[in-house]
Each structure stands twice: as C-alpha cells, then as structure tokens.
mmCIF file of N, CA and C in Angstrom:
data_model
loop_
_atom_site.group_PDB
_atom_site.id
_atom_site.type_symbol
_atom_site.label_atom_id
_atom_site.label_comp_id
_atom_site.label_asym_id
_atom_site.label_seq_id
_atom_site.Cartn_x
_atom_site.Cartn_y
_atom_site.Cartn_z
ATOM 1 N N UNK A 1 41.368 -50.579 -93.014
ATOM 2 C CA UNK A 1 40.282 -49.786 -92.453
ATOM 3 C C UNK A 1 40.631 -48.299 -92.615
ATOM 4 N N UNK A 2 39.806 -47.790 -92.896
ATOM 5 C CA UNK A 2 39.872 -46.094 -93.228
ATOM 6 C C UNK A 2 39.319 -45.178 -91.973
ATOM 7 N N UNK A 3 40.622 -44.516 -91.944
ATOM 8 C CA UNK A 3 40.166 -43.246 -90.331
ATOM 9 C C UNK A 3 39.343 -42.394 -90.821
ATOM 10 N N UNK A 4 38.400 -42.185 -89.912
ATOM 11 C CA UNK A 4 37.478 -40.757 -90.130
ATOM 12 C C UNK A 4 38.071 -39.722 -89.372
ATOM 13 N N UNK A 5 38.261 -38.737 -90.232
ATOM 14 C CA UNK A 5 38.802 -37.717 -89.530
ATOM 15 C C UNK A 5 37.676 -36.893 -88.343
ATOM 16 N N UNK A 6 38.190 -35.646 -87.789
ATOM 17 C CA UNK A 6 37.315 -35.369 -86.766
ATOM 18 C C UNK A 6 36.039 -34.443 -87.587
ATOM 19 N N UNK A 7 36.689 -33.592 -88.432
ATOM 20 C CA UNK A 7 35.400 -33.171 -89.490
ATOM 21 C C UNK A 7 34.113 -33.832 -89.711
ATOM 22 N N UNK A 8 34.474 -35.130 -90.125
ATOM 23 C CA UNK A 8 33.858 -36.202 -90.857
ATOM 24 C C UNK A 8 33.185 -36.779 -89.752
ATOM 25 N N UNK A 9 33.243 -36.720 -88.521
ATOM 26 C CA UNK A 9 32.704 -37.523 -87.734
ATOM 27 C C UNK A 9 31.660 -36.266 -87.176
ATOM 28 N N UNK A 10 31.997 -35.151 -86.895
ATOM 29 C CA UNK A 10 31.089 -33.935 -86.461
ATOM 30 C C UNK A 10 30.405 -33.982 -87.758
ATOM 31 N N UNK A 11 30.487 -34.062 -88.755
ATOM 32 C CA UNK A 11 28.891 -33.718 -89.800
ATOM 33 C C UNK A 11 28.207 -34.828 -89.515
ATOM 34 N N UNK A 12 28.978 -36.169 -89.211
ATOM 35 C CA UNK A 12 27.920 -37.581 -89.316
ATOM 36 C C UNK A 12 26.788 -37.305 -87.934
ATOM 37 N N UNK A 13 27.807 -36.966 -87.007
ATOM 38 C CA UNK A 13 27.011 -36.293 -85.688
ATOM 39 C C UNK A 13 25.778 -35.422 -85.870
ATOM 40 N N UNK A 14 26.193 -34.214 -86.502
ATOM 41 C CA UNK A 14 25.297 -32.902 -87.467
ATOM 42 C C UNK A 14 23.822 -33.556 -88.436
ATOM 43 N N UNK A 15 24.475 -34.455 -89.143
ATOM 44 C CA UNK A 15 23.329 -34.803 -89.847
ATOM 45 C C UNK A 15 22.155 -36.334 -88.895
ATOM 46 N N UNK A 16 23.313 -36.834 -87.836
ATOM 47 C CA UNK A 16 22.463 -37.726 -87.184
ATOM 48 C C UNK A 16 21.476 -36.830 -86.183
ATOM 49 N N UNK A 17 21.420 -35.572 -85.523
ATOM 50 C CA UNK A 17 21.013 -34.859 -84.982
ATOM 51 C C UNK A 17 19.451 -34.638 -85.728
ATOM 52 N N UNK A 18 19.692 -34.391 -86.983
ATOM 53 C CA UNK A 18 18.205 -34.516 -88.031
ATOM 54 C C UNK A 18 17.461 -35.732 -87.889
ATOM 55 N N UNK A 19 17.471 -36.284 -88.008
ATOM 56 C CA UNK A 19 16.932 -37.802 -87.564
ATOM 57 C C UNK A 19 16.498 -38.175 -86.319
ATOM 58 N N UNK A 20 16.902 -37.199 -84.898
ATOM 59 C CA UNK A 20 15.685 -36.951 -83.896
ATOM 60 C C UNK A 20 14.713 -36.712 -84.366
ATOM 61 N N UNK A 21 14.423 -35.599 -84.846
ATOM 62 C CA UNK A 21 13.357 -34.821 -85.211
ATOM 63 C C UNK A 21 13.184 -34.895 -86.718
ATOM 64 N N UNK A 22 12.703 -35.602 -87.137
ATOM 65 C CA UNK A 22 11.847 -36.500 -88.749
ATOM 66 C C UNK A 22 11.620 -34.728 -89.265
ATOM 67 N N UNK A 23 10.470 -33.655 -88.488
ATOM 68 C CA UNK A 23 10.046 -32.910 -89.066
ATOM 69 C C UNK A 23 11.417 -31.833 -89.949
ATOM 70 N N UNK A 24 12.474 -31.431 -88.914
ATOM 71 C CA UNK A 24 13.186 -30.697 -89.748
ATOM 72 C C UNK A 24 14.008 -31.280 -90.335
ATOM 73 N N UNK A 25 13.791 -32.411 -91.285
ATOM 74 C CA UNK A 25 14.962 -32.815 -92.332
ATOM 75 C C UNK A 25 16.055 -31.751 -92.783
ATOM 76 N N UNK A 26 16.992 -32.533 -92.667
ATOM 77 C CA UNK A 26 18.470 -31.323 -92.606
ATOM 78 C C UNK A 26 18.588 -29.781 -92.376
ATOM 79 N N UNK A 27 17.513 -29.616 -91.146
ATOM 80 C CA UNK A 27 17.926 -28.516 -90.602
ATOM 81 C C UNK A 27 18.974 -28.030 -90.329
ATOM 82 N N UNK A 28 19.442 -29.095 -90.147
ATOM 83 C CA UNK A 28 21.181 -28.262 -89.464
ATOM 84 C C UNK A 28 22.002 -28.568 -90.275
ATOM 85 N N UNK A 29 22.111 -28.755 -91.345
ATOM 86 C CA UNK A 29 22.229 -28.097 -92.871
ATOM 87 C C UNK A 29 21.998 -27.352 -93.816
ATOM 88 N N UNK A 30 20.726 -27.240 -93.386
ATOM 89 C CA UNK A 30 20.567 -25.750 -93.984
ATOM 90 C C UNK A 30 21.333 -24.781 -93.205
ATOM 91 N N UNK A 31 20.932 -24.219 -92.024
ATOM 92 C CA UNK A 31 21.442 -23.462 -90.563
ATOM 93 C C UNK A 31 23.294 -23.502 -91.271
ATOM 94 N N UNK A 32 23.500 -24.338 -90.974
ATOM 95 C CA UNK A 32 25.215 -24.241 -91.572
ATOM 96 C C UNK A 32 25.562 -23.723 -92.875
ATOM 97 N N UNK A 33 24.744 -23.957 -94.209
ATOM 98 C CA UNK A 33 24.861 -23.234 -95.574
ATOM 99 C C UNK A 33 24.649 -21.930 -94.985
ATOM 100 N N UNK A 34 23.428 -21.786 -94.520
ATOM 101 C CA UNK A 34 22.715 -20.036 -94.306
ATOM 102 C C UNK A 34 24.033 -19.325 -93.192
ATOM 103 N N UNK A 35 24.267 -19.854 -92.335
ATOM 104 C CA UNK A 35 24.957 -18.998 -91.207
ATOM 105 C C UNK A 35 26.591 -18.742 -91.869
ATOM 106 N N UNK A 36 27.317 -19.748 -92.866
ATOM 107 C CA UNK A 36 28.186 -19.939 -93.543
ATOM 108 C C UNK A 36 28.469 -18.619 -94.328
ATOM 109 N N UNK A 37 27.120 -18.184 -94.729
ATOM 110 C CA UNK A 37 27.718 -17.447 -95.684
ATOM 111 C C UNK A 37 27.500 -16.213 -95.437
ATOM 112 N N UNK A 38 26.272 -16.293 -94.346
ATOM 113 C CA UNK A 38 26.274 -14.728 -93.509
ATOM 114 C C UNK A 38 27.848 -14.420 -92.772
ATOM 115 N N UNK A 39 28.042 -15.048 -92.609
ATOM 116 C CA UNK A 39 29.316 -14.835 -92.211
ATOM 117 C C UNK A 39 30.292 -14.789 -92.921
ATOM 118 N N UNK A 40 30.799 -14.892 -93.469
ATOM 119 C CA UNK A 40 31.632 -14.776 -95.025
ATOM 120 C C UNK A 40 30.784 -13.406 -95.393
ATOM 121 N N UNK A 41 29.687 -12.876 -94.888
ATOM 122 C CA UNK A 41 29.319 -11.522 -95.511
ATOM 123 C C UNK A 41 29.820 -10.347 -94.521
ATOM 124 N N UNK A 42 30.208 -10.935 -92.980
ATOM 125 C CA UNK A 42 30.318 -10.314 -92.265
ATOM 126 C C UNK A 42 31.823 -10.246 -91.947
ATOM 127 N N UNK A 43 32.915 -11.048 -93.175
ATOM 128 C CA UNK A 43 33.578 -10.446 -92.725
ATOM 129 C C UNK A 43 34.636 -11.973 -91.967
ATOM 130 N N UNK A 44 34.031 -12.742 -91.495
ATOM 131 C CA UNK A 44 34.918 -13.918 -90.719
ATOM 132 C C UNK A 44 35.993 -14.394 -92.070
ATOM 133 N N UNK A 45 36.849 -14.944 -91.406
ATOM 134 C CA UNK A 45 37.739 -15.783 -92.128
ATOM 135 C C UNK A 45 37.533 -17.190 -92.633
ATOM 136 N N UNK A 46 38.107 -17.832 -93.494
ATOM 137 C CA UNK A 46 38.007 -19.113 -93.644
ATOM 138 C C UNK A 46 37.824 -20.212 -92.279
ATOM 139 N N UNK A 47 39.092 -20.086 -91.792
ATOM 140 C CA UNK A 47 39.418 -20.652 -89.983
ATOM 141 C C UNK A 47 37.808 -20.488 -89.182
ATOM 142 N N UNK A 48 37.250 -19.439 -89.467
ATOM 143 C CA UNK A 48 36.022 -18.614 -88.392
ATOM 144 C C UNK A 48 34.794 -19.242 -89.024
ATOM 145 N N UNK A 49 34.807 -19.394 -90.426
ATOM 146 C CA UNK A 49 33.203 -19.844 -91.401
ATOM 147 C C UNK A 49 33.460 -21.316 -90.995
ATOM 148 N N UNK A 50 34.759 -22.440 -90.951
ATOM 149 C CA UNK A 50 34.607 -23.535 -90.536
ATOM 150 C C UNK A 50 34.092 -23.784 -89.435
ATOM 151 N N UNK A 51 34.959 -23.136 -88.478
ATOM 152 C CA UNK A 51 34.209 -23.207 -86.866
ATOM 153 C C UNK A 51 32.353 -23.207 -86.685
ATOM 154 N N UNK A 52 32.581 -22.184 -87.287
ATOM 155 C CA UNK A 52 30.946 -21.618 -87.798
ATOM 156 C C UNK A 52 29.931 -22.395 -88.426
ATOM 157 N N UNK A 53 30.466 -22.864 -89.586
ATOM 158 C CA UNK A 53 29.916 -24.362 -90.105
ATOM 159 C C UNK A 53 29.769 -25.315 -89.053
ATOM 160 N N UNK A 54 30.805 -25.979 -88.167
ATOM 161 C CA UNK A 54 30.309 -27.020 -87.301
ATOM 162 C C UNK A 54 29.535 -26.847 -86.370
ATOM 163 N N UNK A 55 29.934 -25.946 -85.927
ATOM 164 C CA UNK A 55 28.643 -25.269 -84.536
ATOM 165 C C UNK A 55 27.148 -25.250 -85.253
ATOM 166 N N UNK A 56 27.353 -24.899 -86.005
ATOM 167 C CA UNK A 56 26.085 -24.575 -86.882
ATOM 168 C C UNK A 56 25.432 -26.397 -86.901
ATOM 169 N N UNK A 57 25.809 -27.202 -87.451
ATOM 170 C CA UNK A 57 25.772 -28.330 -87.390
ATOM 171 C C UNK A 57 25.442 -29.090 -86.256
ATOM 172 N N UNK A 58 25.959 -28.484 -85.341
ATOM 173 C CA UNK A 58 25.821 -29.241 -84.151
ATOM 174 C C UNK A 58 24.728 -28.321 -82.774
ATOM 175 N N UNK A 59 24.423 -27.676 -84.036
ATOM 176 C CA UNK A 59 23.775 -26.218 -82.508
ATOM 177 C C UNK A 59 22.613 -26.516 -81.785
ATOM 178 N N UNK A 60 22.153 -27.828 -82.018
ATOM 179 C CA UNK A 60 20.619 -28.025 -81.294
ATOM 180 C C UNK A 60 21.404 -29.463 -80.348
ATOM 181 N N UNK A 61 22.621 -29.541 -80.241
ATOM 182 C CA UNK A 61 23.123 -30.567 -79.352
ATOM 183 C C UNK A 61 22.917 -30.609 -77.828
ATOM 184 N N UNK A 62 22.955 -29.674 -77.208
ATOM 185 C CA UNK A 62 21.843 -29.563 -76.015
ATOM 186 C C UNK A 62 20.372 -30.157 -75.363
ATOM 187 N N UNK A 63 20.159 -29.705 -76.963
ATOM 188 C CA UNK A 63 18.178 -30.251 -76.616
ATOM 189 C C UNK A 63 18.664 -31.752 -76.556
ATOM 190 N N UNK A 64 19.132 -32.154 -77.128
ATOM 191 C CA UNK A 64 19.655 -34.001 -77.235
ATOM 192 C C UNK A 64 20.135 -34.234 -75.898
ATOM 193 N N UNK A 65 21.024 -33.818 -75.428
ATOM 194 C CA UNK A 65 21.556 -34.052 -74.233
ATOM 195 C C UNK A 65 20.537 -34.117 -73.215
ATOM 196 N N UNK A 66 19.701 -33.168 -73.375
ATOM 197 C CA UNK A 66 18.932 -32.872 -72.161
ATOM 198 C C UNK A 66 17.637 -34.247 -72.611
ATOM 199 N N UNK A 67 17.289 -34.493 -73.594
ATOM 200 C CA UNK A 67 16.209 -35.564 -73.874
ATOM 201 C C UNK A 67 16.882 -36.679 -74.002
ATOM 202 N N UNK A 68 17.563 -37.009 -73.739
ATOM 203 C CA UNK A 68 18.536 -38.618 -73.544
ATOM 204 C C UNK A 68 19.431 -39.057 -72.739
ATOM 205 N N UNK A 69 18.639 -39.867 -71.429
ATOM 206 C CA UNK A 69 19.224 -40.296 -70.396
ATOM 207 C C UNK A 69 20.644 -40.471 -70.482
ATOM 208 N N UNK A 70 21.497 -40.992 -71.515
ATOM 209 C CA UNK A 70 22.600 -41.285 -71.468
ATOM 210 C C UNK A 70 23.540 -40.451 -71.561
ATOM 211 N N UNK A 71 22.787 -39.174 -72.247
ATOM 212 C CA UNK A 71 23.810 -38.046 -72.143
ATOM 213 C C UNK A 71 23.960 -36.912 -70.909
ATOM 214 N N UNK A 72 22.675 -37.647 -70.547
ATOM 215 C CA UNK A 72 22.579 -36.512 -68.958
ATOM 216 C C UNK A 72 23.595 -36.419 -68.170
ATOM 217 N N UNK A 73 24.603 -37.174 -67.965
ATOM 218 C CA UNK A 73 25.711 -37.054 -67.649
ATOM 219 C C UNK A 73 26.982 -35.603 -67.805
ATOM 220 N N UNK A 74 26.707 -35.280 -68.984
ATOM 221 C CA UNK A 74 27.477 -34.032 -69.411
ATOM 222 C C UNK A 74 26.390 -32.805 -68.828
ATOM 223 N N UNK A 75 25.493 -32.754 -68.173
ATOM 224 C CA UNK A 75 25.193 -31.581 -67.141
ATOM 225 C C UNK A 75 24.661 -31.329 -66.073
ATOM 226 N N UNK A 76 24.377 -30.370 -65.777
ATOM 227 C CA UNK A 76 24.154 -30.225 -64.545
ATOM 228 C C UNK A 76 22.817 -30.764 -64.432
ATOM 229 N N UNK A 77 22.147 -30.998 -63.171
ATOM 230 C CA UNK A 77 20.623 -31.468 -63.151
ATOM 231 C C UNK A 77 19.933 -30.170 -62.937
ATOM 232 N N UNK A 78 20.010 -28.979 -62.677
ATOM 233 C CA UNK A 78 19.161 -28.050 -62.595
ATOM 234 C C UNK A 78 19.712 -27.267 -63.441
ATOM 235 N N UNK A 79 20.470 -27.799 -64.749
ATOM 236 C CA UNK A 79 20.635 -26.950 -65.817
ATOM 237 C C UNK A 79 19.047 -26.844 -66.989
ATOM 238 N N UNK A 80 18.752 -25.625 -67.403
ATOM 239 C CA UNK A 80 17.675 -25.771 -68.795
ATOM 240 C C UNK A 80 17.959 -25.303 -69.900
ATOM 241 N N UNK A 81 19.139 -24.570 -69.599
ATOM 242 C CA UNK A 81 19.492 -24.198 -71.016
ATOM 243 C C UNK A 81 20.055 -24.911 -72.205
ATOM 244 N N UNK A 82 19.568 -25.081 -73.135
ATOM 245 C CA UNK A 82 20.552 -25.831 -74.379
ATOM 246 C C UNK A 82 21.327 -25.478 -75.031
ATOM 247 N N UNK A 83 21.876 -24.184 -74.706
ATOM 248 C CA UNK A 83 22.851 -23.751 -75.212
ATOM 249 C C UNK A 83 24.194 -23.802 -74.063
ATOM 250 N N UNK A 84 23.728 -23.962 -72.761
ATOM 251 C CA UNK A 84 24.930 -24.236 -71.816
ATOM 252 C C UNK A 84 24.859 -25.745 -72.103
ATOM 253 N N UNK A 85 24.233 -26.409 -71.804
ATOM 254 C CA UNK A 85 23.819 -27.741 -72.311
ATOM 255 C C UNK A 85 25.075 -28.453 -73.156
ATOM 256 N N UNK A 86 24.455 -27.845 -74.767
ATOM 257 C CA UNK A 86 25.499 -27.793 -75.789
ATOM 258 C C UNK A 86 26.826 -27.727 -75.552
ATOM 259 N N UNK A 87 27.315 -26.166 -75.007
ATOM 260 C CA UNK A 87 28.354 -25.927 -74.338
ATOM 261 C C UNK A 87 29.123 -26.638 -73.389
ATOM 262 N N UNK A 88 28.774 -27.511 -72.604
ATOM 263 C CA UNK A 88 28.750 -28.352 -71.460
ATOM 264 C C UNK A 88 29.496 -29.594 -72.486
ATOM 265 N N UNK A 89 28.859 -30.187 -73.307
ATOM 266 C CA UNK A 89 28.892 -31.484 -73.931
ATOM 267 C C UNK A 89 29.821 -31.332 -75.059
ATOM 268 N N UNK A 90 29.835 -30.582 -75.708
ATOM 269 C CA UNK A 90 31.316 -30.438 -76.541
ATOM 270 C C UNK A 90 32.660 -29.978 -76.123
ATOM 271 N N UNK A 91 32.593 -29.243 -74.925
ATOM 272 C CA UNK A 91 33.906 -28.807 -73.824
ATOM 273 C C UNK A 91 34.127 -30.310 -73.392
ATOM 274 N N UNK A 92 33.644 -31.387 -72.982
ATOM 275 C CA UNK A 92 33.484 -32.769 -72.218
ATOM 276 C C UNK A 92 34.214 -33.723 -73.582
ATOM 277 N N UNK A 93 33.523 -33.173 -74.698
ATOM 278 C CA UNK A 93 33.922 -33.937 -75.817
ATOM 279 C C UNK A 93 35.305 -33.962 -76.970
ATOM 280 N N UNK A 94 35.824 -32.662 -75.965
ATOM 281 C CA UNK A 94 37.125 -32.066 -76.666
ATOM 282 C C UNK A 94 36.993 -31.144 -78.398
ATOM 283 N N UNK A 95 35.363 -30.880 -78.162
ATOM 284 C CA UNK A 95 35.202 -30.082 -79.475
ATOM 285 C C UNK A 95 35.933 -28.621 -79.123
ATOM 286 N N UNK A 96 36.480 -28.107 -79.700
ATOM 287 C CA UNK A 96 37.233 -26.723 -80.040
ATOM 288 C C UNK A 96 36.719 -25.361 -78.948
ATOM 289 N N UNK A 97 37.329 -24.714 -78.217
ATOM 290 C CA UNK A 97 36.503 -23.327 -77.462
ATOM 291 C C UNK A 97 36.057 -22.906 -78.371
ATOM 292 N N UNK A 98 36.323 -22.768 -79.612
ATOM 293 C CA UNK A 98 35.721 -21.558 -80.515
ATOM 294 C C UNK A 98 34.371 -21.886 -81.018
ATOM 295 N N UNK A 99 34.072 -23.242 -81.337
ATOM 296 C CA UNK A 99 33.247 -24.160 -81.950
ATOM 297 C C UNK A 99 32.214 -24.050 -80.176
ATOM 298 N N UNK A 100 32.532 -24.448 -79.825
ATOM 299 C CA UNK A 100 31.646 -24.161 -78.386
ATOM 300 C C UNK A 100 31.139 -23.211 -77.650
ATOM 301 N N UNK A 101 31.816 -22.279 -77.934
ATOM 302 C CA UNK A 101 31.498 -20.833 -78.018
ATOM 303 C C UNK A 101 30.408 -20.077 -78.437
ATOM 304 N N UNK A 102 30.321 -20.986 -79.529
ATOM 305 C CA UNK A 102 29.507 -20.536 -80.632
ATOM 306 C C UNK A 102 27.905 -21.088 -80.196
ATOM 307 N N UNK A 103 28.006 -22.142 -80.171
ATOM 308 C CA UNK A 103 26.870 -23.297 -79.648
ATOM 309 C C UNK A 103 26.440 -22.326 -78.042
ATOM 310 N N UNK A 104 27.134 -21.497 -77.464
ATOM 311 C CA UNK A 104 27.306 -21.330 -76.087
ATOM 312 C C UNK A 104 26.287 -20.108 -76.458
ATOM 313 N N UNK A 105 26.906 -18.851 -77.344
ATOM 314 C CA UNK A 105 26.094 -17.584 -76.911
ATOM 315 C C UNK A 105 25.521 -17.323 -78.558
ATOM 316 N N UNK A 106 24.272 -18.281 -79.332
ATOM 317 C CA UNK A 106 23.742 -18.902 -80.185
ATOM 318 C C UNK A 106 22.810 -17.883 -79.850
ATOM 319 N N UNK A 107 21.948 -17.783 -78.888
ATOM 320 C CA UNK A 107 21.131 -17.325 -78.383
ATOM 321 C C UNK A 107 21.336 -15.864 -77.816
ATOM 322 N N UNK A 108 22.378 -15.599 -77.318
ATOM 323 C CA UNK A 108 22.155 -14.297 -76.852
ATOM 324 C C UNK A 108 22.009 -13.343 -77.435
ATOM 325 N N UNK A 109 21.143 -12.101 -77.590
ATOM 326 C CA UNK A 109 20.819 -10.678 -78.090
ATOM 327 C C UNK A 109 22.407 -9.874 -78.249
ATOM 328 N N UNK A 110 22.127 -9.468 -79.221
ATOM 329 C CA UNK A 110 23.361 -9.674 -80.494
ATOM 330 C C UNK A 110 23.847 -8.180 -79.564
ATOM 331 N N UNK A 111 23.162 -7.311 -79.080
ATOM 332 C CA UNK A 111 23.333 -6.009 -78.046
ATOM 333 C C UNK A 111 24.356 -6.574 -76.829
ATOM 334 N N UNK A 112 24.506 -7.733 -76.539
ATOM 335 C CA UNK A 112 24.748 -8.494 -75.264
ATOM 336 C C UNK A 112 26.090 -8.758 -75.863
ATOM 337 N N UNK A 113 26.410 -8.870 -76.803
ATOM 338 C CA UNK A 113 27.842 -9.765 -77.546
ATOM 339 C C UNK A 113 28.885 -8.729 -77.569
ATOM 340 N N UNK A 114 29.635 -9.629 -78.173
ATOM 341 C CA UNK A 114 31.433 -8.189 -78.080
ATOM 342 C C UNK A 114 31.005 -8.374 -79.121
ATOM 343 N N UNK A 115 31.130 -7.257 -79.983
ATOM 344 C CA UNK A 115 30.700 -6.859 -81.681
ATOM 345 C C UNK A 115 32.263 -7.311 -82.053
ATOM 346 N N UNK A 116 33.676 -7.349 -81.129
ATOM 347 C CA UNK A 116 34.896 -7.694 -82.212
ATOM 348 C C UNK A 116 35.559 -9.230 -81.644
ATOM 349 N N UNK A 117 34.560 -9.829 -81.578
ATOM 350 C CA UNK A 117 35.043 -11.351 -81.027
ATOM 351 C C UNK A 117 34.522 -12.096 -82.409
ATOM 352 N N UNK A 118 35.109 -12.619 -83.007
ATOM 353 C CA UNK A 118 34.455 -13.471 -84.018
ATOM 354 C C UNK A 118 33.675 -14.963 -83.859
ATOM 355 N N UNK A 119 33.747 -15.128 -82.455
ATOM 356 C CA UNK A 119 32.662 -16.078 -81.758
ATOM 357 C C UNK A 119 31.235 -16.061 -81.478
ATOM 358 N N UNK A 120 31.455 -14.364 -80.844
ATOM 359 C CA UNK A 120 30.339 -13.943 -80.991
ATOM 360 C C UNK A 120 29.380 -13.392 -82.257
ATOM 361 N N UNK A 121 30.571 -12.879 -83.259
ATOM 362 C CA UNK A 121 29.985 -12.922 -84.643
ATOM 363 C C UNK A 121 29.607 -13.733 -85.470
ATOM 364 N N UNK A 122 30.082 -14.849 -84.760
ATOM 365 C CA UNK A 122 29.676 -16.273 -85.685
ATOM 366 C C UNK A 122 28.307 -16.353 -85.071
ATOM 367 N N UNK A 123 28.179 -16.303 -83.567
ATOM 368 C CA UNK A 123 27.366 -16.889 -83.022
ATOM 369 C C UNK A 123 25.897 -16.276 -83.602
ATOM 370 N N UNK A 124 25.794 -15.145 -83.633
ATOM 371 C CA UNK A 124 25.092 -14.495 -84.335
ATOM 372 C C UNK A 124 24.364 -14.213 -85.657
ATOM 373 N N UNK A 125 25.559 -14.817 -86.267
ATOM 374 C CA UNK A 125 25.198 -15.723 -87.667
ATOM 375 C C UNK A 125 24.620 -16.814 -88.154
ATOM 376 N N UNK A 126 24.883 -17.595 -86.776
ATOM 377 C CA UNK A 126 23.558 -18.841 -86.727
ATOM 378 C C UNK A 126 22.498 -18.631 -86.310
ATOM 379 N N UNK A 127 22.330 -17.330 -85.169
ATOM 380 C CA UNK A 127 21.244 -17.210 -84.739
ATOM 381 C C UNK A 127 20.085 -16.783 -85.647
ATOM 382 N N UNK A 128 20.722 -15.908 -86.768
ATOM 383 C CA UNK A 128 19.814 -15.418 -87.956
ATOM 384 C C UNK A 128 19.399 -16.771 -89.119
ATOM 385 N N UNK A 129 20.038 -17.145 -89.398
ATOM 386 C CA UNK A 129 20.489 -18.994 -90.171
ATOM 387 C C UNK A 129 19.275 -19.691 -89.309
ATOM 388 N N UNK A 130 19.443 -20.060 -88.205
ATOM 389 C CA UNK A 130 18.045 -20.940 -87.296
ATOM 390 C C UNK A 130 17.094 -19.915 -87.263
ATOM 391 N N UNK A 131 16.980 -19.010 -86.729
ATOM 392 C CA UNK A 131 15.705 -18.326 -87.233
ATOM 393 C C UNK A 131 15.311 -18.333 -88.417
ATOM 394 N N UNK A 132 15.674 -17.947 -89.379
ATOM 395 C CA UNK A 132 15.341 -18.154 -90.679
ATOM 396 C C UNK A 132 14.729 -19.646 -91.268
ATOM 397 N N UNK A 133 16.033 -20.230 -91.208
ATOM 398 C CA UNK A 133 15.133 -21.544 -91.111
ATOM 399 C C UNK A 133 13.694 -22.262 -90.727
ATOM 400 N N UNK A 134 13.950 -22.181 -89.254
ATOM 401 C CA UNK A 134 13.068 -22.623 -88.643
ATOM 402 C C UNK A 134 11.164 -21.291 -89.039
ATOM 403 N N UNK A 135 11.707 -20.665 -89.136
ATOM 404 C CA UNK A 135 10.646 -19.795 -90.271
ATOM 405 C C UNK A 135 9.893 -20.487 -91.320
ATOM 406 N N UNK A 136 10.792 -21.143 -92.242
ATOM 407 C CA UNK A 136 10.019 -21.724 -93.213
ATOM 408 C C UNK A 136 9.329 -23.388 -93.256
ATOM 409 N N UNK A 137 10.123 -23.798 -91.813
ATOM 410 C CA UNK A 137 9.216 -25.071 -91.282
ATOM 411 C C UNK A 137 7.905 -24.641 -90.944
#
C-alpha cells in the first residue's frame, strides 16, 4: 500500500472542495496558479509560494464547515465568518500556522495587514487570485 503524503492529501482535499459547488470547476486551482505567482512577483520565497499554494487551495474551507453538520464541530455556534471558520478547522486539523494564517486574514483590507509578514503577503495574494477569479465566473 502506498502512503499519501500530507501535500497529496491537502490538494485531494483542494480539488474535493470544487465538487461542492459544480459551478466553479477548479476554482481553487485556478486561485492557487493566480495567487502562486503573484506572489513569486511579490517577492515570497519558495517555503512562502507553497504555503500560499495550499491555503489557496483550501481557502473556501470555512464555507464547508459552516454548511456541513459534521464539521460544525470545529466552531463556534455564533461564529459567521469563513475565514475564522477556515482558521478554526485547519488549527484543529494540524494544518501549518502559516498555511492558516493565510486562510485566516484572506479577507482583510490589505491597509489592515503588516506589509512585512509574509502571511499577510500571501494572504493578500489570494485575495487578488479569488477576486479575479471569481470575476470571470
């Protein structure tokens, strides 16, 4: 029997996430190419574009949590955010601070961020990547 490494199991996760939602076929594949390389423009490292890549992959993991009884477990009940959400469920899941991080302040106004945290520069990089995206749906 062949181990899946933890990579390999976060994209199967990433690409099963598309398959909620029929309409954005590999959204969060695109979002991960696009935010990948904005970042690689901005400057992140190899170590920082991976992180960046999975978050990216996994960045609508919240909305799931919050629409599936079984995952309701990983938050709070008067939580709405899907990005604490997210945050909530990959900290629970032993996904990476940095990788969670990312998923965490996805959303926040790029004015709001530490301009020299590369979490927050990642994070920011998806945020342009899903906007964009979700643009041409």
């Amino acid at each position: 029997m062949t181990k899946a490494n933890k990579f390999d199991l976060l994209m199967g996760f990433g690409r099963a996430l598309d398959l909620v939602k029929p309409q954005l076929h590999e959204h969060n594949l695109r979002v991960a190419y696009l935010a990948t390389k904005i970042g690689e423009m901005h400057g992140l490292n190899s170590c920082e574009c991976s992180d960046l890549f999975i978050a990216s992959m996994l960045h609508n993991i919240g909305e799931l949590t919050q629409k599936f009884s079984a995952l309701t477990q990983f938050i709070e009940p008067a939580q709405k955010d899907y990005c604490v959400s997210g945050w909530n469920f990959c900290r629970l899941c032993g996904i990476s601070e940095s990788i969670s991080d990312i998923i965490l302040y996805r959303q926040t106004p790029w004015k709001n961020l530490s301009h020299q945290n590369p979490q927050c520069i990642a994070a920011n990089c998806l945020y342009l990547a899903d906007t964009f995206d979700c643009s041409l749906i």
